[in-house]
Tab-separated table of C-alpha atoms in Angstrom:
chain	number	residue	atom	x	y	z
A	1	MET	CA	-63.372	13.551	-25.328
A	2	LYS	CA	-59.992	15.519	-25.642
A	3	LYS	CA	-61.601	18.404	-23.857
A	4	VAL	CA	-62.728	16.278	-20.960
A	5	LEU	CA	-59.192	14.510	-20.619
A	6	LYS	CA	-57.470	17.913	-20.532
A	7	TYR	CA	-60.048	19.264	-17.842
A	8	LEU	CA	-59.501	15.936	-15.857
A	9	CYS	CA	-55.724	16.448	-16.000
A	10	GLY	CA	-56.156	20.087	-15.028
A	11	ILE	CA	-58.264	19.177	-11.852
A	12	ILE	CA	-55.606	16.625	-10.868
A	13	VAL	CA	-52.779	19.147	-11.015
A	14	VAL	CA	-54.998	21.607	-9.020
A	15	VAL	CA	-55.721	18.959	-6.466
A	16	ALA	CA	-52.087	18.049	-6.066
A	17	VAL	CA	-51.060	21.697	-5.621
A	18	SER	CA	-53.784	22.613	-3.315
A	19	ALA	CA	-52.925	19.512	-1.136
A	20	GLY	CA	-49.530	21.295	-0.615
A	21	THR	CA	-47.481	18.379	-1.979
A	22	THR	CA	-45.120	18.640	-5.137
A	23	TRP	CA	-42.612	16.036	-6.553
A	24	PHE	CA	-39.667	17.043	-8.527
A	25	VAL	CA	-36.361	15.349	-9.523
A	26	LEU	CA	-32.810	16.725	-8.920
A	27	GLN	CA	-29.843	15.476	-10.688
A	28	LYS	CA	-26.706	16.108	-8.519
A	29	ALA	CA	-23.351	15.509	-9.703
A	30	SER	CA	-23.611	11.811	-9.324
A	31	PRO	CA	-25.050	9.028	-11.304
A	32	GLU	CA	-28.132	8.679	-8.727
A	33	VAL	CA	-31.244	10.564	-9.292
A	34	VAL	CA	-32.491	11.970	-6.065
A	35	MET	CA	-36.194	12.308	-5.297
A	36	THR	CA	-37.005	15.484	-3.382
A	37	LYS	CA	-40.502	16.132	-1.923
A	38	VAL	CA	-41.853	19.389	-0.885
A	39	VAL	CA	-44.829	19.222	1.627
A	40	ASN	CA	-46.596	22.296	2.603
A	41	GLY	CA	-43.570	24.335	1.866
A	42	ASP	CA	-41.033	22.068	3.613
A	43	THR	CA	-38.445	20.127	1.643
A	44	VAL	CA	-37.784	16.521	2.475
A	45	SER	CA	-34.808	15.394	0.601
A	46	THR	CA	-32.772	12.005	0.594
A	47	VAL	CA	-29.557	13.829	-0.493
A	48	PRO	CA	-26.912	13.534	2.282
A	49	VAL	CA	-26.526	16.653	4.447
A	50	GLN	CA	-23.296	17.779	3.201
A	51	TYR	CA	-24.423	17.538	-0.525
A	52	GLN	CA	-28.031	19.114	-0.101
A	53	ARG	CA	-26.711	22.658	-0.858
A	54	PHE	CA	-25.133	21.512	-4.104
A	55	ALA	CA	-28.052	19.343	-5.062
A	56	SER	CA	-30.433	22.214	-4.678
A	57	LEU	CA	-28.838	24.653	-6.976
A	58	PRO	CA	-30.412	25.258	-10.094
A	59	HIS	CA	-29.270	23.235	-13.180
A	60	ALA	CA	-26.726	21.199	-10.967
A	61	GLY	CA	-25.614	18.362	-12.997
A	62	GLU	CA	-22.547	16.553	-14.427
A	63	THR	CA	-21.220	19.712	-15.885
A	64	ASP	CA	-21.287	21.555	-12.318
A	65	PHE	CA	-17.926	21.458	-11.019
A	66	THR	CA	-18.316	23.581	-7.992
A	67	ASN	CA	-19.172	20.628	-5.846
A	68	ALA	CA	-16.133	18.616	-6.913
A	69	ALA	CA	-13.825	21.709	-6.647
A	70	GLU	CA	-14.890	22.623	-2.964
A	71	LEU	CA	-14.672	19.028	-1.825
A	72	SER	CA	-11.104	18.419	-3.188
A	73	VAL	CA	-9.071	21.609	-3.272
A	74	ASN	CA	-8.370	21.816	0.633
A	75	ALA	CA	-7.092	18.282	0.361
A	76	VAL	CA	-4.476	19.005	-2.426
A	77	VAL	CA	-1.145	20.416	-1.063
A	78	HIS	CA	1.953	22.035	-2.285
A	79	VAL	CA	4.983	19.835	-2.106
A	80	LYS	CA	8.388	21.785	-2.101
A	81	THR	CA	11.680	20.024	-2.144
A	82	THR	CA	15.302	21.068	-1.534
A	83	TYR	CA	18.201	19.248	-3.098
A	84	LYS	CA	21.763	19.328	-2.065
A	85	SER	CA	24.034	19.846	-5.150
A	86	GLN	CA	26.923	17.381	-5.339
A	87	SER	CA	28.281	18.953	-8.295
A	88	ARG	CA	31.119	21.740	-7.892
A	89	SER	CA	32.203	24.315	-10.483
A	90	TYR	CA	35.794	25.439	-10.873
A	91	MET	CA	37.267	28.552	-12.019
A	92	SER	CA	40.767	29.811	-12.901
A	93	ASP	CA	42.725	31.625	-10.434
A	94	PRO	CA	44.770	34.300	-12.097
A	95	PHE	CA	47.032	34.780	-9.066
A	96	PHE	CA	47.952	31.167	-9.028
A	97	GLU	CA	48.646	31.196	-12.851
A	98	PHE	CA	50.828	34.560	-12.285
A	99	PHE	CA	53.297	33.056	-9.736
A	100	PHE	CA	53.329	29.207	-10.835
A	101	GLY	CA	53.052	29.818	-14.575
A	102	ARG	CA	50.099	27.382	-15.006
A	103	PRO	CA	46.284	27.705	-14.429
A	104	GLY	CA	45.010	27.266	-11.029
A	105	GLN	CA	41.543	26.092	-9.843
A	106	GLN	CA	39.355	26.989	-7.017
A	107	GLN	CA	36.476	24.873	-5.684
A	108	ARG	CA	33.075	26.428	-5.293
A	109	GLU	CA	30.117	24.781	-3.732
A	110	MET	CA	26.967	25.162	-6.054
A	111	PRO	CA	23.777	26.510	-4.171
A	112	ALA	CA	21.073	24.153	-3.143
A	113	GLN	CA	18.358	23.460	-5.805
A	114	GLN	CA	14.622	23.864	-5.094
A	115	ALA	CA	11.681	22.452	-6.977
A	116	SER	CA	8.105	21.837	-6.321
A	117	GLY	CA	4.984	19.811	-7.187
A	118	SER	CA	1.691	18.860	-5.695
A	119	GLY	CA	0.192	16.070	-3.341
A	120	VAL	CA	-3.007	14.656	-2.181
A	121	ILE	CA	-4.015	13.960	1.367
A	122	ILE	CA	-5.499	10.560	1.682
A	123	SER	CA	-5.971	10.319	5.610
A	124	GLN	CA	-6.864	12.617	8.335
A	125	ASP	CA	-3.602	11.569	10.154
A	126	GLY	CA	-1.312	13.132	7.495
A	127	TYR	CA	-0.483	10.550	4.610
A	128	ILE	CA	0.050	12.241	1.369
A	129	VAL	CA	0.303	10.621	-1.913
A	130	THR	CA	2.520	12.325	-4.734
A	131	ASN	CA	4.792	11.331	-7.707
A	132	ASN	CA	8.131	9.726	-7.098
A	133	HIS	CA	9.645	12.210	-9.554
A	134	VAL	CA	8.412	15.180	-7.398
A	135	ILE	CA	10.566	13.943	-4.340
A	136	ASP	CA	13.176	11.816	-5.968
A	137	LYS	CA	16.653	12.384	-4.429
A	138	ALA	CA	15.417	15.295	-2.312
A	139	HIS	CA	17.223	16.552	0.655
A	140	GLN	CA	14.407	18.037	2.258
A	141	ILE	CA	10.512	17.780	1.623
A	142	GLN	CA	8.134	20.364	2.804
A	143	VAL	CA	4.440	20.364	2.580
A	144	VAL	CA	2.175	23.535	2.501
A	145	LEU	CA	-1.554	23.175	3.042
A	146	ASN	CA	-4.204	25.109	1.274
A	147	ASP	CA	-4.619	27.011	4.588
A	148	LYS	CA	-0.748	28.051	4.285
A	149	ARG	CA	0.254	25.877	7.242
A	150	GLU	CA	3.595	24.353	6.682
A	151	PHE	CA	5.044	20.974	7.679
A	152	ASP	CA	8.251	18.967	7.259
A	153	ALA	CA	7.389	15.721	5.435
A	154	THR	CA	8.878	12.324	5.940
A	155	LEU	CA	9.291	10.002	2.984
A	156	VAL	CA	7.637	6.746	3.872
A	157	GLY	CA	8.231	4.944	0.693
A	158	THR	CA	8.407	5.007	-3.001
A	159	ASP	CA	7.648	3.102	-6.132
A	160	PRO	CA	9.619	4.271	-9.311
A	161	ASN	CA	7.711	1.560	-11.472
A	162	THR	CA	4.490	3.493	-11.031
A	163	ASP	CA	5.942	6.938	-10.127
A	164	ILE	CA	4.092	6.828	-6.883
A	165	ALA	CA	5.535	8.105	-3.566
A	166	LEU	CA	3.959	8.210	0.050
A	167	LEU	CA	4.781	10.849	2.475
A	168	LYS	CA	3.669	11.621	6.063
A	169	ILE	CA	3.286	14.935	8.037
A	170	ASP	CA	2.771	15.171	11.753
A	171	ALA	CA	-0.947	16.616	11.832
A	172	THR	CA	-4.451	15.370	12.529
A	173	ASP	CA	-7.857	16.252	11.351
A	174	LEU	CA	-6.698	17.022	7.966
A	175	PRO	CA	-9.157	17.344	4.961
A	176	VAL	CA	-9.090	14.226	2.739
A	177	ILE	CA	-10.268	13.308	-0.853
A	178	LEU	CA	-12.189	10.086	-0.786
A	179	MET	CA	-10.826	7.482	-3.074
A	180	GLY	CA	-12.849	6.694	-6.149
A	181	ASN	CA	-12.908	3.812	-8.551
A	182	SER	CA	-11.007	4.564	-11.712
A	183	ASP	CA	-12.342	1.458	-13.207
A	184	ASP	CA	-15.683	3.177	-13.296
A	185	LEU	CA	-14.281	6.201	-15.598
A	186	ARG	CA	-15.704	6.334	-18.995
A	187	VAL	CA	-14.099	7.960	-21.950
A	188	GLY	CA	-15.908	11.363	-22.435
A	189	GLU	CA	-16.548	11.820	-18.630
A	190	TRP	CA	-15.776	15.034	-17.185
A	191	VAL	CA	-12.871	15.346	-14.562
A	192	LEU	CA	-10.987	18.038	-12.777
A	193	ALA	CA	-7.128	18.416	-12.372
A	194	VAL	CA	-6.402	19.969	-8.873
A	195	GLY	CA	-2.662	21.073	-8.299
A	196	ASN	CA	-0.338	23.947	-8.102
A	197	PRO	CA	1.277	24.639	-11.622
A	198	PHE	CA	3.864	27.296	-11.684
A	199	ASN	CA	3.578	27.722	-7.888
A	200	LEU	CA	-0.056	29.042	-8.480
A	201	THR	CA	-1.481	27.168	-5.567
A	202	SER	CA	-5.061	25.723	-5.511
A	203	THR	CA	-5.714	25.680	-9.298
A	204	VAL	CA	-8.506	23.716	-10.850
A	205	THR	CA	-8.861	22.884	-14.410
A	206	ALA	CA	-11.558	20.883	-16.189
A	207	GLY	CA	-11.484	18.382	-19.050
A	208	ILE	CA	-12.619	15.061	-20.071
A	209	VAL	CA	-11.312	11.553	-20.171
A	210	SER	CA	-9.755	11.230	-23.487
A	211	ALA	CA	-8.471	7.543	-23.232
A	212	LYS	CA	-7.754	4.897	-20.623
A	213	ALA	CA	-4.816	2.237	-20.205
A	214	ARG	CA	-2.440	4.542	-22.060
A	215	ASN	CA	1.261	3.605	-22.311
A	216	ILE	CA	3.490	6.607	-23.197
A	217	ASN	CA	6.944	5.123	-22.309
A	218	ILE	CA	8.128	7.881	-19.732
A	219	LEU	CA	9.073	5.711	-16.753
A	220	ASN	CA	12.771	4.566	-17.067
A	221	THR	CA	12.520	1.342	-15.103
A	222	ASP	CA	12.729	-2.408	-16.082
A	223	MET	CA	9.349	-3.230	-14.362
A	224	LYS	CA	7.511	-0.188	-15.254
A	225	ILE	CA	3.542	-0.199	-15.035
A	226	GLU	CA	2.145	2.454	-17.342
A	227	SER	CA	-1.712	2.364	-17.774
A	228	PHE	CA	-2.321	6.114	-17.512
A	229	ILE	CA	-5.794	8.110	-17.722
A	230	GLN	CA	-5.513	10.390	-20.440
A	231	THR	CA	-7.312	13.864	-20.201
A	232	ASP	CA	-7.374	17.292	-21.890
A	233	ALA	CA	-7.636	19.037	-18.473
A	234	ALA	CA	-4.815	21.585	-18.477
A	235	VAL	CA	-1.861	20.266	-16.422
A	236	ASN	CA	1.561	22.105	-16.238
A	237	PRO	CA	4.732	21.878	-14.323
A	238	GLY	CA	3.922	21.820	-10.738
A	239	ASN	CA	0.700	19.852	-11.203
A	240	SER	CA	2.589	16.598	-10.775
A	241	GLY	CA	1.314	14.586	-7.826
A	242	GLY	CA	-2.029	16.481	-7.698
A	243	ALA	CA	-5.423	15.174	-7.924
A	244	LEU	CA	-7.325	14.005	-10.800
A	245	VAL	CA	-11.122	13.963	-9.483
A	246	ASN	CA	-14.447	13.115	-11.001
A	247	THR	CA	-17.506	15.415	-10.671
A	248	ARG	CA	-18.395	13.708	-7.236
A	249	GLY	CA	-15.062	15.015	-5.874
A	250	GLU	CA	-13.613	11.494	-5.759
A	251	LEU	CA	-9.993	10.965	-6.252
A	252	VAL	CA	-9.605	8.897	-9.445
A	253	GLY	CA	-5.928	9.531	-10.565
A	254	ILE	CA	-2.529	11.205	-9.597
A	255	ASN	CA	-1.620	13.635	-12.286
A	256	THR	CA	1.781	12.628	-13.657
A	257	ALA	CA	2.633	13.985	-16.938
A	258	ILE	CA	1.835	15.942	-19.941
A	259	ALA	CA	2.357	15.408	-23.778
A	260	SER	CA	4.161	18.308	-24.847
A	261	GLN	CA	7.106	19.236	-27.100
A	262	THR	CA	7.728	22.492	-25.078
A	263	GLY	CA	7.469	21.382	-21.397
A	264	SER	CA	4.111	23.220	-20.876
A	265	TYR	CA	0.606	21.805	-21.578
A	266	SER	CA	-0.369	21.491	-25.228
A	267	GLY	CA	-3.346	19.318	-25.095
A	268	TYR	CA	-3.263	16.159	-23.204
A	269	SER	CA	-2.260	15.049	-19.677
A	270	PHE	CA	-1.889	11.662	-17.954
A	271	ALA	CA	-2.572	10.272	-14.324
A	272	VAL	CA	-1.860	7.057	-12.482
A	273	PRO	CA	-5.385	5.458	-11.928
A	274	THR	CA	-6.441	4.968	-8.150
A	275	SER	CA	-6.622	1.206	-9.079
A	276	ILE	CA	-2.841	1.407	-9.036
A	277	VAL	CA	-2.286	3.997	-6.480
A	278	GLN	CA	-4.326	2.214	-3.673
A	279	LYS	CA	-2.271	-1.078	-4.162
A	280	VAL	CA	1.012	0.678	-4.084
A	281	VAL	CA	0.088	2.870	-1.105
A	282	SER	CA	-1.342	-0.100	0.771
A	283	ASP	CA	1.933	-2.189	0.158
A	284	ILE	CA	4.151	0.711	1.368
A	285	LYS	CA	2.143	1.360	4.556
A	286	GLN	CA	1.915	-2.536	5.402
A	287	PHE	CA	5.263	-3.607	4.276
A	288	GLY	CA	7.612	-0.601	3.376
A	289	ILE	CA	7.952	-1.718	-0.123
A	290	VAL	CA	5.840	-2.655	-3.068
A	291	GLN	CA	4.878	-6.419	-3.260
A	292	ARG	CA	5.453	-6.785	-6.953
A	293	ALA	CA	3.685	-9.898	-8.534
A	294	ILE	CA	5.333	-11.312	-11.636
A	295	LEU	CA	3.636	-13.435	-14.291
A	296	GLY	CA	6.789	-14.362	-16.112
A	297	VAL	CA	6.174	-13.482	-19.721
A	298	GLN	CA	7.459	-11.124	-22.261
A	299	MET	CA	4.734	-9.565	-24.248
A	300	GLN	CA	4.335	-8.088	-27.715
A	301	GLU	CA	1.639	-5.820	-29.008
A	302	ILE	CA	-0.534	-7.392	-31.760
A	303	THR	CA	-0.457	-5.322	-34.890
A	304	PRO	CA	-1.967	-6.385	-38.245
A	305	GLU	CA	1.530	-7.420	-39.432
A	306	LEU	CA	1.968	-9.747	-36.411
A	307	LYS	CA	-1.337	-11.029	-36.807
A	308	LYS	CA	-0.478	-12.010	-40.414
A	309	GLU	CA	2.906	-13.322	-39.696
A	310	LYS	CA	1.719	-15.510	-36.662
A	311	ASN	CA	-1.509	-16.625	-38.323
A	312	LEU	CA	-3.544	-15.279	-35.215
A	313	THR	CA	-7.156	-14.891	-35.167
A	314	THR	CA	-7.651	-11.613	-33.220
A	315	LEU	CA	-6.057	-8.234	-32.760
A	316	GLN	CA	-7.119	-8.188	-29.147
A	317	GLY	CA	-4.955	-9.396	-26.300
A	318	ALA	CA	-1.143	-9.669	-25.191
A	319	TYR	CA	0.786	-11.810	-27.424
A	320	VAL	CA	3.249	-13.948	-25.477
A	321	ALA	CA	6.704	-13.486	-27.177
A	322	ARG	CA	8.550	-15.454	-24.424
A	323	VAL	CA	7.788	-17.579	-21.323
A	324	VAL	CA	10.294	-17.337	-18.413
A	325	GLU	CA	11.444	-20.797	-17.474
A	326	ASP	CA	10.150	-21.978	-13.995
A	327	GLY	CA	8.039	-18.850	-13.813
A	328	ALA	CA	4.365	-18.470	-12.869
A	329	ALA	CA	3.069	-18.642	-16.376
A	330	TYR	CA	5.564	-21.623	-17.332
A	331	LYS	CA	4.202	-23.550	-14.595
A	332	ALA	CA	0.517	-22.765	-15.468
A	333	GLY	CA	1.147	-24.149	-18.998
A	334	VAL	CA	1.293	-20.835	-20.976
A	335	LYS	CA	3.335	-21.161	-24.118
A	336	GLU	CA	4.973	-18.975	-26.663
A	337	GLY	CA	2.629	-17.944	-29.241
A	338	ASP	CA	-0.364	-17.738	-26.887
A	339	VAL	CA	-2.659	-14.770	-26.652
A	340	ILE	CA	-3.612	-13.669	-23.144
A	341	THR	CA	-7.275	-12.180	-23.780
A	342	GLY	CA	-8.389	-12.121	-20.100
A	343	ILE	CA	-7.349	-12.045	-16.271
A	344	ASP	CA	-10.095	-13.342	-14.149
A	345	ASP	CA	-13.139	-11.594	-15.238
A	346	THR	CA	-11.254	-8.485	-16.953
A	347	PRO	CA	-10.739	-8.612	-20.646
A	348	ILE	CA	-7.314	-7.981	-21.798
A	349	LYS	CA	-7.018	-5.945	-25.023
A	350	THR	CA	-3.393	-4.810	-24.891
A	351	GLY	CA	-0.218	-5.650	-23.004
A	352	THR	CA	-0.817	-2.458	-20.956
A	353	ASP	CA	-4.114	-3.939	-19.690
A	354	LEU	CA	-2.252	-6.989	-18.691
A	355	GLN	CA	0.569	-5.148	-16.774
A	356	GLU	CA	-2.101	-3.078	-14.892
A	357	GLN	CA	-4.150	-6.139	-13.929
A	358	ILE	CA	-0.984	-8.163	-12.764
A	359	GLY	CA	0.149	-5.037	-11.077
A	360	ARG	CA	-2.858	-5.088	-8.844
A	361	HIS	CA	-1.828	-8.380	-7.240
A	362	ARG	CA	0.838	-9.516	-4.769
A	363	PRO	CA	3.057	-12.660	-4.848
A	364	GLY	CA	1.220	-15.723	-3.965
A	365	ASP	CA	-2.062	-14.525	-5.571
A	366	THR	CA	-3.713	-16.862	-7.998
A	367	VAL	CA	-5.175	-15.587	-11.321
A	368	THR	CA	-7.137	-17.108	-13.897
A	369	LEU	CA	-5.907	-16.629	-17.363
A	370	THR	CA	-7.893	-16.720	-20.706
A	371	ILE	CA	-5.718	-18.032	-23.366
A	372	LEU	CA	-6.202	-18.051	-27.180
A	373	ARG	CA	-4.201	-20.816	-28.677
A	374	LYS	CA	-4.346	-21.783	-32.256
A	375	GLY	CA	-7.908	-20.385	-32.450
A	376	SER	CA	-9.156	-22.091	-29.423
A	377	LEU	CA	-9.901	-20.621	-26.099
A	378	MET	CA	-8.805	-22.084	-22.756
A	379	THR	CA	-8.262	-21.121	-19.065
A	380	LEU	CA	-5.164	-21.744	-17.047
A	381	THR	CA	-4.562	-21.023	-13.396
A	382	ALA	CA	-1.248	-19.154	-12.431
A	383	GLU	CA	0.143	-18.594	-9.128
A	384	LEU	CA	1.933	-15.319	-9.268
A	385	THR	CA	5.534	-14.835	-7.842
A	386	ASN	CA	7.799	-12.526	-6.221
A	387	ARG	CA	10.990	-10.992	-7.796
A	388	GLN	CA	13.041	-14.044	-6.445
A	389	GLY	CA	10.555	-16.522	-8.052
A	390	GLY	CA	9.141	-17.448	-4.791
A	391	THR	CA	5.477	-16.905	-3.733
A	392	THR	CA	5.974	-15.260	-0.312
A	393	LEU	CA	5.831	-11.572	0.568
A	394	LEU	CA	9.003	-9.792	0.938
A	395	GLU	CA	10.208	-7.692	3.868
A	396	LYS	CA	11.715	-4.107	3.297
A	397	THR	CA	15.255	-5.388	4.466
A	398	ASP	CA	14.849	-8.873	2.767
A	399	ASN	CA	16.786	-9.703	-0.385
A	400	ALA	CA	16.730	-13.360	-0.494
A	401	VAL	CA	18.773	-13.733	-3.779
A	402	LEU	CA	21.714	-11.426	-2.734
A	403	GLY	CA	21.711	-11.985	0.999
A	404	ALA	CA	22.221	-8.680	2.550
A	405	GLN	CA	20.583	-5.391	3.469
A	406	PHE	CA	21.411	-2.072	1.755
A	407	GLU	CA	21.692	1.543	2.964
A	408	GLU	CA	21.918	4.555	1.002
A	409	LEU	CA	25.151	6.542	1.233
A	410	SER	CA	25.350	9.349	4.011
A	411	ASP	CA	26.157	12.835	2.793
A	412	LYS	CA	29.644	12.455	4.643
A	413	MET	CA	30.467	9.341	2.683
A	414	LYS	CA	29.484	10.913	-0.560
A	415	GLU	CA	31.704	13.894	0.178
A	416	LYS	CA	34.626	11.671	1.254
A	417	LEU	CA	34.563	9.611	-1.986
A	418	GLY	CA	33.506	12.315	-4.354
A	419	ILE	CA	30.450	10.605	-5.406
A	420	ASP	CA	26.768	11.439	-5.283
A	421	TYR	CA	25.196	7.979	-5.784
A	422	GLY	CA	25.526	4.359	-4.527
A	423	ILE	CA	24.348	2.054	-1.859
A	424	GLN	CA	26.439	0.319	0.946
A	425	VAL	CA	26.176	-3.419	1.691
A	426	LYS	CA	25.010	-4.071	5.168
A	427	ASN	CA	24.408	-7.116	7.403
A	428	LEU	CA	25.898	-9.437	4.911
A	429	LYS	CA	24.678	-13.011	5.274
A	430	SER	CA	25.126	-16.160	3.234
A	431	GLY	CA	24.042	-15.439	-0.363
A	432	LYS	CA	25.144	-14.529	-3.762
A	433	LEU	CA	27.103	-11.340	-2.797
A	434	LYS	CA	29.136	-13.388	-0.069
A	435	ASN	CA	29.845	-16.058	-2.563
A	436	ALA	CA	31.140	-13.740	-5.038
A	437	GLY	CA	33.546	-12.524	-2.531
A	438	ILE	CA	31.723	-8.895	-1.994
A	439	PRO	CA	32.682	-7.638	1.442
A	440	GLN	CA	30.750	-6.018	4.295
A	441	ASP	CA	30.285	-2.323	3.776
A	442	PHE	CA	31.164	-2.469	0.134
A	443	ILE	CA	29.649	0.348	-2.025
A	444	ILE	CA	27.836	-0.699	-5.124
A	445	LEU	CA	27.910	2.090	-7.702
A	446	LYS	CA	26.773	0.080	-10.902
A	447	ALA	CA	25.194	-3.000	-11.752
A	448	ASN	CA	25.158	-4.410	-15.381
A	449	ASN	CA	26.088	-0.848	-16.396
A	450	ARG	CA	23.155	0.875	-14.596
A	451	VAL	CA	23.796	3.511	-12.076
A	452	ILE	CA	22.532	2.355	-8.712
A	453	ARG	CA	21.197	4.975	-6.430
A	454	THR	CA	18.573	3.025	-4.333
A	455	GLU	CA	17.877	-0.600	-3.364
A	456	GLU	CA	15.022	-0.533	-5.696
A	457	ASP	CA	17.492	0.248	-8.647
A	458	LEU	CA	19.405	-2.873	-7.747
A	459	ASN	CA	16.346	-5.020	-7.350
A	460	GLU	CA	15.183	-4.173	-10.880
A	461	VAL	CA	18.577	-5.029	-12.387
A	462	VAL	CA	18.449	-8.404	-10.453
A	463	ASP	CA	14.944	-8.839	-11.677
A	464	ASN	CA	15.968	-8.284	-15.209
A	465	ALA	CA	18.932	-10.758	-14.862
A	466	LEU	CA	16.580	-13.342	-13.276
A	467	ALA	CA	14.392	-13.134	-16.324
A	468	ALA	CA	17.230	-13.873	-18.683
A	469	SER	CA	18.389	-17.036	-19.982
A	470	GLU	CA	20.465	-19.322	-17.609
A	471	ARG	CA	23.646	-18.190	-19.204
A	472	ASP	CA	22.873	-14.575	-18.715
A	473	LYS	CA	21.888	-14.774	-15.018
A	474	VAL	CA	24.942	-12.822	-14.055
A	475	LEU	CA	25.243	-9.349	-12.148
A	476	PHE	CA	28.380	-7.426	-13.047
A	477	ILE	CA	28.865	-5.056	-10.227
A	478	THR	CA	31.159	-1.854	-10.142
A	479	GLY	CA	31.941	-0.402	-6.636
A	480	CYS	CA	34.509	0.702	-4.268
A	481	THR	CA	35.454	0.032	-0.694
A	482	PRO	CA	34.885	2.832	2.062
A	483	GLN	CA	38.476	3.771	1.397
A	484	GLY	CA	37.898	4.445	-2.111
A	485	ARG	CA	39.422	1.349	-3.850
A	486	VAL	CA	37.600	0.483	-6.916
A	487	GLN	CA	36.651	-3.092	-7.311
A	488	TYR	CA	34.714	-5.406	-9.762
A	489	TYR	CA	32.776	-8.476	-9.177
A	490	ALA	CA	30.662	-11.038	-11.236
A	491	VAL	CA	27.847	-12.426	-9.134
A	492	ASN	CA	26.160	-15.639	-10.695
A	493	LEU	CA	22.525	-15.537	-10.069
A	494	GLY	CA	21.829	-18.666	-11.633
A	495	GLU	CA	23.365	-21.276	-9.504
């Protein structure tokens, strides 16, 4: 009987081959399995035209990076920055000392400083994503494409809270990287880092996703959102702002930092996920600023010690250490001691998860919170607010609390006053600044002991003060008039 079956199988195979039709399966660099049929020597495939060559390669699979590299390398650019040095060096003048009996000094301008990083083209008309720290305080930004064309770039907007910046160059028909979904990344999945480390252009390295939603405390802002993708793809200085892509050549992150004690790669690198990048870029393009949604809670990570101390029933979630009065969470009914375990349909395992999910929303959005309170689950609905506690979207020039617009200082004003930072009050209206006696054109240098270089810096200090208790809602401002007269003001934000 077995011989008969083997004989029949042989006949079936011969018939199939003699009929000129063979079916086989190709696994390309994507989750889909593509069926390809050969009929009388002609191949009929469902693979898209631009991917057919890659899919037909022998052994093409998840570990074949040629497809992803070719699709992404031309859309990663070299970002070169120039900085005007505001510092000056002084040297002794021996002739002055000889004639006047005391040391003299000469003032000498320091040369301009240069740095570089990477960027990713996300639209054919010239929008480029990079890191905020790559272009922060740069006097000039230049972009060099992979084909060696050079462009002066305009800074469209920045978000220090996520370390993302958006540039624009005057060009068309540029190669782009398609946005992928970083939420779909899995730990252990292969990824590529594409960038310009040590000025070595168009460098591609490979690694795996080592972890997700990683907080490494590198951003020095009050409202930072750190939920990095951790990989072991080699990233070095110059890679910042470059692309992290999956094996389909889709952008899943912007490379931002490395974990190193030497300044060079030593095992792990970190990228801002596209789930955050897309929201930041969309806000900057549409509004000029990032529309930051605020839940109004202070969180604490749940440790075994905290679990025991607070008699909690879980180690998963974000522990609510404090609820901001009249904030979104307060109005929704969240209480101190609650554990937030979910936002809408997304589980929350850590405070980092909560930050990322809230960071995807805009003021006025409504979210469903899953709360664990004294061992019982419940759901609450919260309407997220803006920095001022309202639910409306803010305009770039709108500062509803302070009642003014702000401009960064010109180089001429900086040179006149001998300073290298500060913002100037413009278009002063009725509001907190005017009530405190601050005049038009006043230059704000510090607020609550923090150096103010941009309006975003000031907004973060205001946000932090607004989140404080009623007694501490005060802004202590140090600044000067355009004539250089130093003045101090206390601005009450709680009235």
